[in-house]
Amino acid sequence: MSRVAIKYTDLLKLNREYTKTLPEKIYMVSVLSNIIVAQLNDILEYNLRIDGVPATLSTGDYDNIVQDSQKYKDSNAIIIFWELCNIIDGLQYKIELSNNHQFDEIFEKTKLEIDLVLKNLEKTPLVVINKFTSLPFSSFNIRVNHLDELADQLNNYLEKKILSNIRLVDIDKVIASIGVTKSLDLRYYYSSKALYTVDFFKTYAEYVKPFVMSANGKAKKALIFDCDNTLWKGILGEDGFDNIEMSTASSDGAIYAEIQSMALAINRQGILIGLCSKNNPGDIDEVIKSHPDMQLRDKHITINKSNWLDKVSNLKEISKELNIGLDSLVFVDDSTFEVNLIREQLPDITVLQVPERLYEYPKILRKNMGLFYNLSFTAEDSNKIKMYRQQVKRETIKDKFTDIEDYLASLELKMTIFENDESIIPRMSQMSQKTNQFNLTTKRYTEGDIKNFINDPNSDLYAFSVSDKFGTSGVTGLSIVIATGSTETVKIDTLLMSCRVIGRNIEYAFMDYLIRKMKEKKVNNLKTKYIKTQKNEQVKEFYDKCGFKVTELNDSEKKYTLDLTTYVQKKLDYIGIVNGK
């Protein structure tokens, strides 16, 4: 059952069950509003909890957005419903009788309030603000009225003022997706200022959910397609090369052409494209290379598992070879049997089925594009496929060496260090949100958080990029070091590294660099911790291997300390160190 289609009463029951199992550390979302939006709390909580975000929502006081923006500024995320029609009571009809001076007074007053709210929330990790809308009271208007003009002017002002931690929601799109009538309940608006329906809030929750999922490191990373009747119409092995359809020359072919175009567009945003198809691999390779209507070419496809093995095994291999979790994959197939099998055997994978009504196929894919949403887009995203191909070359040459140190020395490794570099804030934020395996604490930080760290005199951010004779892996590592109050003791808040550079001893060279920097700063002691997750088992002994001593230990975390005078640097002369600034 669709989460939008689930009955509200059933949703409430299910959400109460989730409440009983919430972990100690929750993700706090606060909703500020000048209308009544209480029904959103359970709906959005449920939508986030069911996909692994332990969210708890709280609602500020009615029509108290400015003051509440100060009160709730320490939340993990804030959502603001600033409803145009209730900026002043009865604005939807009073504005049409206002003169220019009165109109300007309302505009200037709201601008001032916007400025105060944005100032209060400049350090909040994620702020979601609905754009102002006149639609609830102007959908029948032929002419542009004063309410429309006020909404446009305020939205233009908002767009000019937003900071990196703010995301704007075009609420008109949410209303349009289910219709004005299903979105609004004017009876309750006039009686209690509750403008929106349960159906609206269900749709709204799905719309804003990608922001929160990305902030919690849960954006999808790869889109994997079956081929027959998924990327083209027809069965290659039966219909043949010349008779499969993916051209705009036919109505069905045009739909598959649109699907491939959408895949190309998301690929440009750094999402990996792969194939998982039961077919002769040579036949698929020929289509990719030579078919005139095929848009997805070899340069776009990061991984191709076209063979006669079962798709469960192939998808596991895709996850392994790309070094990303199964929960980072979205798989598209036309077969009901295959779809149900994957959902049963690999429930972490999100599976989409090509619909029987083929014309609905592009809509289904568009509806799920939010699964791949990233709060930050970086140069590394644009070059991701190139980087994965470079890694294949590294693995190929690796087989020629019997000694790992000789292999690493042959790579001509170079690590470039960036200290408190504002130009890579988006990438540092993105790494904190997406890196799971080599991540000692798995703390998620937005761009606003990273900027706050850089501006804080008590913290330092060290990031690094890695390059070798095959190319660059981009910015792939980060450490956040924070003063503890004592000038001689600091703590490592975050230490992470992309899976793309695992296996080259980069982590040890980076630790050597950090220790040297700490000594330069007259630091004698270093404190840190390892927090266990489902995905970072491989680094549970990393600090031990670096000579840190365990001070506290339980099932979920280990706390460490290091006397810098006892630290022994690794002999990694084959890794060159360069300062990035």
Coordinates of C-alpha atoms in Angstrom, one line a residue:
M1 CA 0.0 0.0 0.0
S2 CA 1.2 3.5 -0.8
R3 CA 2.2 5.6 2.2
V4 CA 0.0 8.4 0.8
A5 CA -3.0 5.9 0.5
I6 CA -2.7 4.5 4.0
K7 CA -5.6 5.5 6.3
Y8 CA -4.8 8.3 8.8
T9 CA -6.1 6.2 11.7
D10 CA -3.9 3.2 10.7
L11 CA -0.9 5.6 10.3
L12 CA -1.5 6.9 13.9
K13 CA -1.4 3.4 15.3
L14 CA 1.7 2.4 13.4
N15 CA 3.5 5.6 14.4
R16 CA 2.7 4.9 18.1
E17 CA 4.4 1.6 17.7
Y18 CA 7.5 3.2 16.2
T19 CA 7.5 5.6 19.2
K20 CA 8.0 2.7 21.6
T21 CA 11.2 1.6 19.8
L22 CA 13.0 5.0 19.2
P23 CA 16.7 5.1 20.1
E24 CA 18.0 7.4 22.7
K25 CA 19.4 9.8 20.0
I26 CA 16.5 11.2 18.0
Y27 CA 16.3 13.6 15.1
M28 CA 14.4 16.6 16.3
V29 CA 12.2 18.4 13.7
S30 CA 10.3 21.5 14.8
V31 CA 7.4 23.0 12.8
L32 CA 6.7 26.7 13.1
S33 CA 3.5 28.0 11.6
N34 CA 0.9 30.8 11.6
I35 CA -1.9 28.2 10.9
I36 CA -2.8 24.9 12.5
V37 CA -0.7 22.1 11.1
A38 CA -0.8 19.5 14.0
Q39 CA -1.7 16.6 11.7
L40 CA 1.6 16.9 10.0
N41 CA 3.5 15.7 13.1
D42 CA 2.4 12.0 13.0
I43 CA 2.4 11.9 9.2
L44 CA 5.9 13.1 8.7
E45 CA 7.2 11.2 11.8
Y46 CA 5.8 8.0 10.3
N47 CA 7.2 8.6 6.9
L48 CA 10.7 9.3 8.3
R49 CA 10.7 6.5 10.9
I50 CA 9.7 3.8 8.4
D51 CA 12.9 4.6 6.4
G52 CA 15.2 4.6 9.4
V53 CA 15.2 8.2 10.6
P54 CA 14.3 8.3 14.3
A55 CA 12.4 11.6 14.0
T56 CA 10.3 13.4 16.6
L57 CA 8.3 16.4 15.6
S58 CA 7.2 19.3 17.8
T59 CA 5.1 22.2 16.9
G60 CA 5.7 25.8 18.0
D61 CA 3.0 28.1 19.3
Y62 CA 0.3 29.2 16.9
D63 CA 1.2 32.3 14.8
N64 CA 4.5 32.9 16.7
I65 CA 7.1 32.1 14.0
V66 CA 9.5 34.9 14.9
Q67 CA 9.8 34.1 18.6
D68 CA 9.7 30.4 18.0
S69 CA 12.6 30.7 15.5
Q70 CA 14.7 31.7 18.5
K71 CA 13.2 29.1 20.8
Y72 CA 13.7 26.1 18.5
K73 CA 16.9 27.1 16.7
D74 CA 18.8 24.2 18.1
S75 CA 16.6 21.6 16.4
N76 CA 18.1 19.3 13.8
A77 CA 15.6 20.6 11.3
I78 CA 12.9 23.3 11.2
I79 CA 9.9 23.4 8.8
I80 CA 8.0 26.7 8.4
F81 CA 4.4 27.1 7.2
W82 CA 4.2 30.9 6.7
E83 CA 0.7 31.1 5.3
L84 CA 0.1 34.2 3.2
C85 CA -3.6 34.4 3.9
N86 CA -3.0 34.6 7.7
I87 CA -0.1 37.2 7.8
I88 CA -2.9 39.4 9.1
D89 CA -6.3 38.0 9.9
G90 CA -8.5 38.0 6.7
L91 CA -5.7 39.1 4.4
Q92 CA -7.2 37.1 1.5
Y93 CA -10.0 39.7 1.2
K94 CA -8.5 42.7 2.9
I95 CA -5.5 43.0 0.6
E96 CA -7.8 43.6 -2.4
L97 CA -9.2 46.7 -0.8
S98 CA -5.8 48.0 0.3
N99 CA -4.1 51.1 -1.3
N100 CA -0.4 51.1 -2.3
H101 CA 0.7 52.4 1.1
Q102 CA -1.1 49.7 3.0
F103 CA 0.2 47.1 0.6
D104 CA 3.8 48.3 1.1
E105 CA 3.3 48.3 4.9
I106 CA 2.3 44.6 4.9
F107 CA 5.2 43.8 2.5
E108 CA 7.8 45.6 4.6
K109 CA 6.5 44.2 7.9
T110 CA 6.8 40.6 6.5
K111 CA 10.2 41.3 5.1
L112 CA 11.4 42.4 8.5
E113 CA 10.0 39.3 10.1
I114 CA 11.7 37.1 7.5
D115 CA 15.0 38.8 8.3
L116 CA 14.6 38.1 12.0
V117 CA 13.7 34.5 11.4
L118 CA 16.6 33.9 9.0
K119 CA 19.0 35.5 11.5
N120 CA 17.8 33.3 14.3
L121 CA 18.1 30.2 12.2
E122 CA 21.4 30.8 10.5
K123 CA 23.1 28.0 12.5
T124 CA 20.2 25.5 12.4
P125 CA 21.4 22.6 10.2
L126 CA 18.4 22.4 8.0
V127 CA 15.5 24.9 7.5
V128 CA 12.6 24.1 5.1
I129 CA 10.5 27.1 4.3
N130 CA 7.3 26.9 2.2
K131 CA 7.1 29.6 -0.4
F132 CA 4.2 32.0 0.0
T133 CA 1.1 31.0 -1.9
S134 CA -2.0 32.8 -3.0
L135 CA -3.5 29.6 -4.6
P136 CA -6.0 28.7 -1.8
F137 CA -7.9 31.9 -2.5
S138 CA -7.0 32.9 -6.1
S139 CA -7.3 29.6 -8.1
F140 CA -10.4 30.9 -9.8
N141 CA -9.0 34.4 -10.6
I142 CA -8.3 35.2 -14.2
R143 CA -6.5 38.5 -13.5
V144 CA -3.5 38.8 -11.2
N145 CA -4.7 40.3 -8.0
H146 CA -3.0 41.9 -5.0
L147 CA -2.7 38.6 -3.1
D148 CA -0.8 37.1 -6.1
E149 CA 1.4 40.2 -6.3
L150 CA 2.3 40.0 -2.6
A151 CA 3.1 36.3 -2.8
D152 CA 5.4 36.9 -5.8
Q153 CA 7.2 39.8 -4.1
L154 CA 7.7 38.0 -0.9
N155 CA 9.0 34.9 -2.7
N156 CA 11.5 37.0 -4.7
Y157 CA 12.7 38.5 -1.4
L158 CA 13.0 35.0 0.2
E159 CA 15.0 33.6 -2.7
K160 CA 17.5 36.5 -2.5
K161 CA 18.0 36.1 1.3
I162 CA 18.3 32.3 1.7
L163 CA 21.5 30.8 3.1
S164 CA 23.0 27.4 2.4
N165 CA 21.1 25.7 5.2
I166 CA 17.7 26.7 3.8
R167 CA 15.5 24.9 1.2
L168 CA 12.4 26.5 -0.2
V169 CA 9.3 24.4 -1.0
D170 CA 7.1 25.4 -3.9
I171 CA 3.9 24.5 -2.1
D172 CA 1.8 25.2 -5.2
K173 CA 3.4 22.0 -6.7
V174 CA 2.2 20.0 -3.7
I175 CA -1.3 21.4 -4.0
A176 CA -1.3 20.8 -7.8
S177 CA -0.3 17.1 -7.4
I178 CA -3.5 16.2 -5.6
G179 CA -5.7 19.2 -6.6
V180 CA -6.9 22.3 -4.8
T181 CA -10.1 20.7 -3.6
K182 CA -8.4 17.7 -2.0
S183 CA -5.7 19.9 -0.4
L184 CA -7.8 22.5 1.3
D185 CA -10.5 22.4 4.0
L186 CA -12.0 25.9 4.1
R187 CA -14.6 24.9 6.7
Y188 CA -11.8 24.3 9.2
Y189 CA -9.8 27.3 8.1
Y190 CA -12.6 29.7 8.9
S191 CA -13.4 27.9 12.2
S192 CA -9.9 27.1 13.5
K193 CA -7.3 28.3 11.0
A194 CA -6.6 24.7 9.9
L195 CA -6.3 25.2 6.2
Y196 CA -4.9 21.9 4.9
T197 CA -6.3 18.4 4.7
V198 CA -4.8 15.1 5.8
D199 CA -4.3 14.2 2.1
F200 CA -2.3 17.4 1.7
F201 CA -0.1 16.6 4.6
K202 CA 0.6 13.1 3.4
T203 CA 1.7 14.5 0.0
Y204 CA 3.7 17.3 1.6
A205 CA 5.5 14.8 3.9
E206 CA 6.6 12.8 0.8
Y207 CA 7.7 16.0 -0.9
V208 CA 9.9 17.3 1.9
K209 CA 11.2 13.9 3.1
P210 CA 14.2 13.9 0.7
F211 CA 15.7 16.9 2.4
V212 CA 15.7 15.0 5.8
M213 CA 16.8 11.7 4.2
S214 CA 19.8 13.4 2.6
A215 CA 20.7 15.2 5.9
N216 CA 20.7 11.8 7.5
G217 CA 22.9 10.1 4.9
K218 CA 20.1 8.1 3.4
A219 CA 20.0 9.4 -0.2
K220 CA 20.2 6.6 -2.9
K221 CA 23.3 6.4 -4.9
A222 CA 22.7 4.1 -7.8
L223 CA 19.8 3.4 -10.3
I224 CA 19.9 -0.1 -11.7
F225 CA 17.8 -1.1 -14.7
D226 CA 16.7 -4.4 -16.2
C227 CA 16.8 -4.1 -20.0
D228 CA 14.0 -5.9 -21.9
N229 CA 10.7 -4.0 -21.6
T230 CA 12.5 -1.7 -19.1
L231 CA 15.0 0.3 -21.2
W232 CA 13.4 -0.7 -24.5
K233 CA 10.2 -2.3 -25.7
G234 CA 10.7 -5.9 -26.6
I235 CA 12.9 -8.9 -25.7
L236 CA 16.3 -8.7 -27.3
G237 CA 16.9 -12.4 -27.4
E238 CA 13.6 -13.0 -29.2
D239 CA 12.8 -9.9 -31.2
G240 CA 16.4 -9.1 -32.2
F241 CA 18.6 -6.1 -32.4
D242 CA 16.6 -4.3 -35.1
N243 CA 13.1 -4.8 -33.6
I244 CA 13.5 -3.5 -30.0
E245 CA 11.9 -0.1 -29.6
M246 CA 13.3 3.0 -27.9
S247 CA 12.8 5.7 -30.5
T248 CA 10.4 8.6 -30.6
A249 CA 9.2 7.3 -33.9
S250 CA 6.7 5.1 -32.1
S251 CA 4.4 5.9 -29.2
D252 CA 5.8 3.1 -27.0
G253 CA 9.4 3.7 -28.1
A254 CA 9.0 7.4 -27.1
I255 CA 8.3 6.4 -23.5
Y256 CA 11.5 4.3 -23.3
A257 CA 13.4 7.2 -24.9
E258 CA 12.1 9.4 -22.1
I259 CA 13.1 7.0 -19.5
Q260 CA 16.6 6.8 -20.9
S261 CA 16.8 10.6 -21.0
M262 CA 15.8 10.8 -17.4
A263 CA 18.5 8.3 -16.5
L264 CA 21.0 10.4 -18.3
A265 CA 19.9 13.6 -16.5
I266 CA 20.2 12.0 -13.0
N267 CA 23.6 10.5 -14.1
R268 CA 24.8 14.1 -14.6
Q269 CA 24.0 14.7 -11.0
G270 CA 26.4 12.0 -9.8
I271 CA 24.0 9.1 -9.6
L272 CA 25.5 5.8 -10.8
I273 CA 23.6 4.0 -13.6
G274 CA 23.9 0.2 -13.8
L275 CA 22.3 -2.8 -15.6
C276 CA 21.1 -6.1 -14.1
S277 CA 19.5 -8.2 -16.9
K278 CA 19.1 -11.8 -17.8
N279 CA 20.6 -11.7 -21.3
N280 CA 23.6 -12.7 -23.3
P281 CA 26.2 -10.1 -22.3
G282 CA 27.5 -9.8 -25.9
D283 CA 24.0 -8.9 -27.1
I284 CA 23.6 -6.2 -24.5
D285 CA 27.1 -4.8 -25.3
E286 CA 26.1 -4.6 -28.9
V287 CA 23.0 -2.6 -28.2
I288 CA 24.9 -0.2 -25.9
K289 CA 27.6 0.3 -28.5
S290 CA 25.8 0.3 -31.8
H291 CA 22.0 0.7 -31.6
P292 CA 21.2 4.1 -33.0
D293 CA 18.4 4.8 -30.6
M294 CA 20.2 3.8 -27.4
Q295 CA 21.0 6.9 -25.3
L296 CA 22.7 5.1 -22.4
R297 CA 26.2 4.3 -23.7
D298 CA 29.1 2.6 -22.1
K299 CA 30.5 5.9 -20.7
H300 CA 27.2 6.4 -18.7
I301 CA 27.0 2.8 -17.3
T302 CA 29.2 2.3 -14.3
I303 CA 28.4 -1.4 -13.9
N304 CA 26.8 -4.0 -16.2
K305 CA 25.6 -7.4 -14.8
S306 CA 24.0 -8.8 -18.0
N307 CA 24.2 -12.6 -17.7
W308 CA 22.1 -15.6 -16.8
L309 CA 22.7 -15.6 -13.1
D310 CA 19.8 -14.8 -10.8
K311 CA 19.2 -11.1 -10.2
V312 CA 19.5 -11.4 -6.4
S313 CA 23.1 -12.6 -6.8
N314 CA 23.8 -9.9 -9.4
L315 CA 22.5 -7.1 -7.3
K316 CA 24.6 -8.3 -4.3
E317 CA 27.6 -8.2 -6.6
I318 CA 26.7 -4.7 -7.8
S319 CA 26.5 -3.5 -4.2
K320 CA 29.9 -5.2 -3.5
E321 CA 31.7 -3.9 -6.5
L322 CA 30.4 -0.4 -6.2
N323 CA 31.2 -0.6 -2.4
I324 CA 27.8 0.9 -1.5
G325 CA 25.1 -0.7 0.6
L326 CA 22.1 -2.5 -0.8
D327 CA 20.0 0.3 0.7
S328 CA 21.7 2.7 -1.7
L329 CA 20.3 0.9 -4.7
V330 CA 17.1 1.5 -6.7
F331 CA 16.2 -1.3 -9.1
V332 CA 13.7 -1.0 -12.0
D333 CA 12.2 -4.2 -13.6
D334 CA 9.1 -5.0 -15.6
S335 CA 8.7 -8.6 -14.2
T336 CA 6.3 -9.1 -11.3
F337 CA 8.2 -12.3 -10.4
E338 CA 11.6 -10.5 -10.3
V339 CA 10.2 -7.5 -8.5
N340 CA 8.6 -9.6 -5.8
L341 CA 11.7 -11.8 -5.5
I342 CA 14.0 -8.8 -4.9
R343 CA 11.6 -7.3 -2.4
E344 CA 11.5 -10.5 -0.5
Q345 CA 15.2 -11.5 -0.7
L346 CA 16.8 -8.0 -0.6
P347 CA 14.3 -5.8 1.3
D348 CA 16.9 -3.0 1.7
I349 CA 16.7 -2.3 -2.1
T350 CA 14.0 0.0 -3.3
V351 CA 12.3 -1.7 -6.2
L352 CA 10.2 0.0 -8.9
Q353 CA 8.1 -1.9 -11.4
V354 CA 7.3 -0.8 -14.9
P355 CA 3.5 -0.4 -14.9
E356 CA 1.1 -2.3 -17.1
R357 CA -0.1 1.1 -18.3
L358 CA 3.1 2.1 -20.0
Y359 CA 2.3 5.8 -20.2
E360 CA 2.5 5.9 -16.4
Y361 CA 6.2 4.7 -16.4
P362 CA 7.8 8.2 -16.7
K363 CA 5.5 9.5 -14.0
I364 CA 6.5 6.7 -11.6
L365 CA 10.2 7.3 -12.2
R366 CA 9.8 11.1 -11.7
K367 CA 7.9 10.5 -8.5
N368 CA 10.8 8.6 -7.1
M369 CA 13.6 11.0 -8.2
G370 CA 13.5 12.4 -4.7
L371 CA 15.1 9.2 -3.4
F372 CA 18.4 10.5 -5.0
Y373 CA 18.2 14.0 -3.7
N374 CA 21.4 15.4 -2.2
L375 CA 21.5 18.6 -0.2
S376 CA 24.9 19.3 -1.7
F377 CA 26.1 18.8 -5.3
T378 CA 29.9 18.9 -5.9
A379 CA 32.6 18.5 -8.5
E380 CA 33.1 14.9 -7.3
D381 CA 29.5 14.1 -8.2
S382 CA 30.1 15.2 -11.8
N383 CA 33.2 13.0 -12.1
K384 CA 32.0 10.0 -10.2
I385 CA 31.8 7.5 -13.1
K386 CA 35.3 8.6 -14.3
M387 CA 36.6 7.9 -10.8
Y388 CA 35.0 4.4 -10.6
R389 CA 36.6 3.6 -14.0
Q390 CA 40.0 4.7 -12.7
Q391 CA 39.5 2.4 -9.7
V392 CA 38.9 -0.5 -12.1
K393 CA 42.3 0.2 -13.7
R394 CA 44.0 0.3 -10.3
E395 CA 42.5 -3.1 -9.4
T396 CA 43.7 -4.5 -12.8
I397 CA 47.3 -3.4 -12.2
K398 CA 47.2 -4.6 -8.6
D399 CA 47.0 -8.2 -9.7
K400 CA 50.5 -7.8 -11.2
F401 CA 52.1 -7.2 -7.8
T402 CA 52.8 -9.8 -5.1
D403 CA 53.7 -7.2 -2.5
I404 CA 51.0 -4.6 -1.5
E405 CA 53.6 -2.0 -0.6
D406 CA 55.3 -2.2 -4.0
Y407 CA 51.9 -1.8 -5.6
L408 CA 51.0 1.3 -3.5
A409 CA 54.5 2.8 -4.3
S410 CA 53.8 2.3 -8.0
L411 CA 50.7 4.4 -7.8
E412 CA 52.6 7.7 -7.2
L413 CA 50.1 8.7 -4.5
K414 CA 49.6 12.3 -3.5
M415 CA 47.4 13.6 -0.8
T416 CA 46.4 17.3 -0.8
I417 CA 45.3 18.7 2.6
F418 CA 42.8 21.6 2.9
E419 CA 42.4 23.4 6.3
N420 CA 39.2 25.2 7.1
D421 CA 38.6 25.7 3.3
E422 CA 35.2 27.4 2.7
S423 CA 35.3 26.6 -1.0
I424 CA 34.7 22.9 -0.3
I425 CA 32.0 23.3 2.4
P426 CA 29.4 21.5 0.1
R427 CA 31.7 18.5 -0.4
M428 CA 32.6 18.3 3.3
S429 CA 29.0 18.3 4.2
Q430 CA 28.2 15.7 1.6
M431 CA 30.9 13.3 2.8
S432 CA 29.5 13.5 6.3
Q433 CA 26.0 12.7 5.0
K434 CA 27.0 9.9 2.6
T435 CA 30.1 8.1 4.1
N436 CA 29.2 5.1 6.1
Q437 CA 31.9 2.4 6.0
F438 CA 35.0 4.4 7.0
N439 CA 33.3 6.7 9.4
L440 CA 34.3 6.5 13.0
T441 CA 31.3 8.4 14.4
T442 CA 28.8 8.7 11.5
K443 CA 27.8 12.2 12.5
R444 CA 25.8 13.9 9.8
Y445 CA 26.4 17.6 9.1
T446 CA 24.7 20.1 6.7
E447 CA 26.5 22.8 4.9
G448 CA 25.4 25.2 7.6
D449 CA 26.9 23.0 10.3
I450 CA 30.2 22.8 8.4
K451 CA 30.3 26.6 8.0
N452 CA 29.6 27.0 11.7
F453 CA 32.6 24.8 12.5
I454 CA 34.8 26.8 10.2
N455 CA 33.7 30.1 11.9
D456 CA 34.2 28.6 15.3
P457 CA 37.7 29.5 16.7
N458 CA 37.6 26.3 18.8
S459 CA 37.4 23.9 15.8
D460 CA 39.5 23.0 12.8
L461 CA 38.5 21.1 9.7
Y462 CA 41.0 19.1 7.7
A463 CA 39.9 17.6 4.4
F464 CA 42.0 15.9 1.8
S465 CA 42.0 14.9 -1.8
V466 CA 43.9 11.9 -3.2
S467 CA 45.4 11.6 -6.7
D468 CA 47.7 9.0 -8.4
K469 CA 49.0 8.2 -11.8
F470 CA 45.5 7.1 -12.9
G471 CA 43.8 10.4 -11.9
T472 CA 42.2 12.1 -9.0
S473 CA 39.6 10.7 -6.5
G474 CA 38.6 14.2 -5.5
V475 CA 38.1 15.4 -1.9
T476 CA 37.6 12.1 -0.1
G477 CA 38.4 12.5 3.6
L478 CA 37.5 14.8 6.5
S479 CA 38.4 15.3 10.1
I480 CA 36.8 17.8 12.5
V481 CA 39.0 18.6 15.5
I482 CA 37.5 20.5 18.5
A483 CA 39.1 22.1 21.5
T484 CA 37.9 20.8 24.8
G485 CA 38.5 23.8 27.0
S486 CA 42.1 22.8 27.8
T487 CA 44.7 24.2 25.4
E488 CA 46.6 21.0 25.7
T489 CA 43.7 18.6 24.9
V490 CA 41.5 18.4 21.8
K491 CA 39.1 15.8 20.5
I492 CA 38.4 14.3 17.1
D493 CA 34.7 14.8 16.5
T494 CA 34.7 13.3 13.0
L495 CA 37.1 11.2 11.0
L496 CA 35.9 9.7 7.7
M497 CA 37.1 8.7 4.4
S498 CA 35.4 7.7 1.1
C499 CA 35.3 4.1 0.2
R500 CA 37.0 5.1 -3.1
V501 CA 40.4 5.4 -1.5
I502 CA 40.2 2.6 1.1
G503 CA 43.1 0.1 0.8
R504 CA 45.9 2.6 0.0
N505 CA 47.0 3.4 3.6
I506 CA 45.7 7.0 3.1
E507 CA 44.0 6.9 6.5
Y508 CA 47.4 6.3 8.3
A509 CA 49.1 9.1 6.3
F510 CA 46.2 11.4 7.3
M511 CA 46.5 10.5 10.9
D512 CA 50.3 11.2 10.8
Y513 CA 49.5 14.6 9.4
L514 CA 46.9 15.3 12.1
I515 CA 49.3 14.4 14.8
R516 CA 51.9 16.7 13.4
K517 CA 49.5 19.5 13.3
M518 CA 48.4 18.9 16.9
K519 CA 52.0 19.0 18.0
E520 CA 52.5 22.3 16.2
K521 CA 49.6 23.6 18.2
K522 CA 51.2 22.5 21.5
V523 CA 48.5 19.8 22.0
N524 CA 49.6 17.0 24.3
N525 CA 46.5 14.8 24.5
L526 CA 43.9 13.7 21.9
K527 CA 40.5 12.3 22.8
T528 CA 38.1 10.6 20.4
K529 CA 35.6 7.8 20.1
Y530 CA 34.3 5.0 17.8
I531 CA 30.5 4.8 17.6
K532 CA 29.3 1.5 16.2
T533 CA 26.8 1.4 13.3
Q534 CA 25.6 -1.4 11.0
K535 CA 28.1 -0.3 8.3
N536 CA 31.3 0.8 10.0
E537 CA 32.5 -2.5 11.5
Q538 CA 35.7 -2.4 9.4
V539 CA 37.0 0.6 11.3
K540 CA 36.3 -0.5 14.9
E541 CA 40.0 -1.2 15.5
F542 CA 41.4 1.8 13.6
Y543 CA 42.2 3.9 16.6
D544 CA 43.7 0.9 18.3
K545 CA 46.0 0.4 15.3
C546 CA 47.1 4.0 15.6
G547 CA 48.2 3.6 19.2
F548 CA 45.2 5.1 21.0
K549 CA 44.3 3.7 24.4
V550 CA 40.7 2.6 25.2
T551 CA 39.3 4.5 28.2
E552 CA 35.7 3.4 28.1
L553 CA 34.0 0.5 26.4
N554 CA 30.5 -0.7 25.9
D555 CA 28.4 -2.5 23.2
S556 CA 27.9 0.7 21.1
E557 CA 31.0 2.7 21.5
K558 CA 34.7 2.9 22.5
K559 CA 36.3 6.0 23.9
Y560 CA 40.0 6.7 23.4
T561 CA 42.8 8.9 24.4
L562 CA 46.3 9.4 23.0
D563 CA 49.4 10.8 24.6
L564 CA 50.9 12.5 21.5
T565 CA 54.5 11.9 22.8
T566 CA 53.9 8.1 22.4
Y567 CA 52.6 8.2 18.9
V568 CA 54.6 6.3 16.3
Q569 CA 54.3 7.5 12.7
K570 CA 54.0 5.0 9.9
K571 CA 56.6 4.8 7.2
L572 CA 54.6 5.8 4.2
D573 CA 57.2 7.6 2.1
Y574 CA 55.3 6.7 -1.1
I575 CA 52.4 9.1 -0.2
G576 CA 53.3 12.7 -0.9
I577 CA 51.7 15.4 1.2
V578 CA 50.8 18.8 -0.3
N579 CA 49.0 21.8 1.3
G580 CA 45.9 22.8 -0.6
K581 CA 45.9 26.4 0.6

